[in-house]
Amino acid sequence: MSRKIIIDTDPGQDDAVAILLALASAELDVLALTAVAGNVPLPLTERNARQIVELASKPTPVYAGCDAPLHRILVTAEHVHGKTGLDGIPLPDPTHPLQARHAVDYLIDTLRAHPPGTITLCPLGPLTNIATAFQRAPDIIPRVAEIVLMGGGCFEGGNITPAAEFNIYVDPEAADIVFKSGVSLVVMPLDVTHKALTSRAWIEEMRALGTPVGHAVASWTDFFERFDTAKYGSEGAPLHDPCVIAYLIDPSLFTGRHINVEIETQSPLTLGMTVADWWRVTDREPNAMFMGGVDREGFYRLLTERLGRL
Ligand code: BDR
Ligand code: CA
């Protein structure tokens, strides 16, 4: 039986690869994509989400959610993802319709309509939609099977400030609500994703698939690799968000620790930091499976095999 998931996303080239990986995988039943403002503003993230499902020929419902963080001005990342968020290859205007309902209403109604413990949430962007749903309808919190998210960092520090990773930094109050919610959490921080670096050979493998999906993935990766290699001095670029989906398909690719993780919401210097008690030096209750390692070869093998199916 496949696992029911909802992908909450701000595409983003790496979000796009994650979505394609999920849509290609029979272990996962993608009920919907819920778009949130993040890498680029909401009108672009919902549009990009529709372009991605169309590229995959998998007409998954797309809902638009929150267009701004709970209490802050939106910070975006066009410097990484380009003006559209999906720069690298021009895609046709989407014909796949946007659902009329707000993503937060969809999340609440869907969690209420399904048996408890049967829906996994996969946030790949700021946690605004999820936190808003939890605030508006606390009864849904115990109905969530698990949240597997990309966000945060421990030993790797941050990527938008020295202390904070982008998804958490954009809406730290939302992250705080989710991390304190009591839902079982699996976190893919920069400590993992900075080990999931692309390689020239893998990009060429994608191109060699000879499919629209392979061509798009190669072009997107080429695009943001230019930025990341200049920034990190590394050979490839981190494919952050696909780590979430790869974990759902094959958790044995990842290693981590069940620890306490809290979100900094006050300090201007370290706002959005995930304070991860990796060495268990406090007696604060563990609330997250915080990952630290990935089998890079296995991860890229999985991506190649699955994306080849689309
Ligand atoms: C995260 O921020 C976004 O730019 C990426 O899509 C990813 O979700 C990495 O910090
Ligand atoms: Ca993202």
PDB file of C-alpha atoms and ligand atoms in Angstrom, residues 10 14-15 39 124-125 167 241, ligand 2:
ATOM      1  CA  ASP A  10       7.754  26.803  -2.757  1.00  0.00           C
ATOM      2  CA  ASP A  14      15.184  21.484  -5.896  1.00  0.00           C
ATOM      3  CA  ASP A  15      11.520  21.408  -4.858  1.00  0.00           C
ATOM      4  CA  ASN A  39      11.817  31.093  -2.777  1.00  0.00           C
ATOM      5  CA  LEU A 124       9.839  21.772   1.429  1.00  0.00           C
ATOM      6  CA  GLY A 125       9.565  25.498   2.127  1.00  0.00           C
ATOM      7  CA  ASN A 167      13.078  27.755   5.116  1.00  0.00           C
ATOM      8  CA  ASP A 241      14.373  19.044  -0.959  1.00  0.00           C
TER       9      ASP A 241
HETATM   10 CA    CA B   2      12.099  24.569  -1.134  1.00  0.00          CA
END
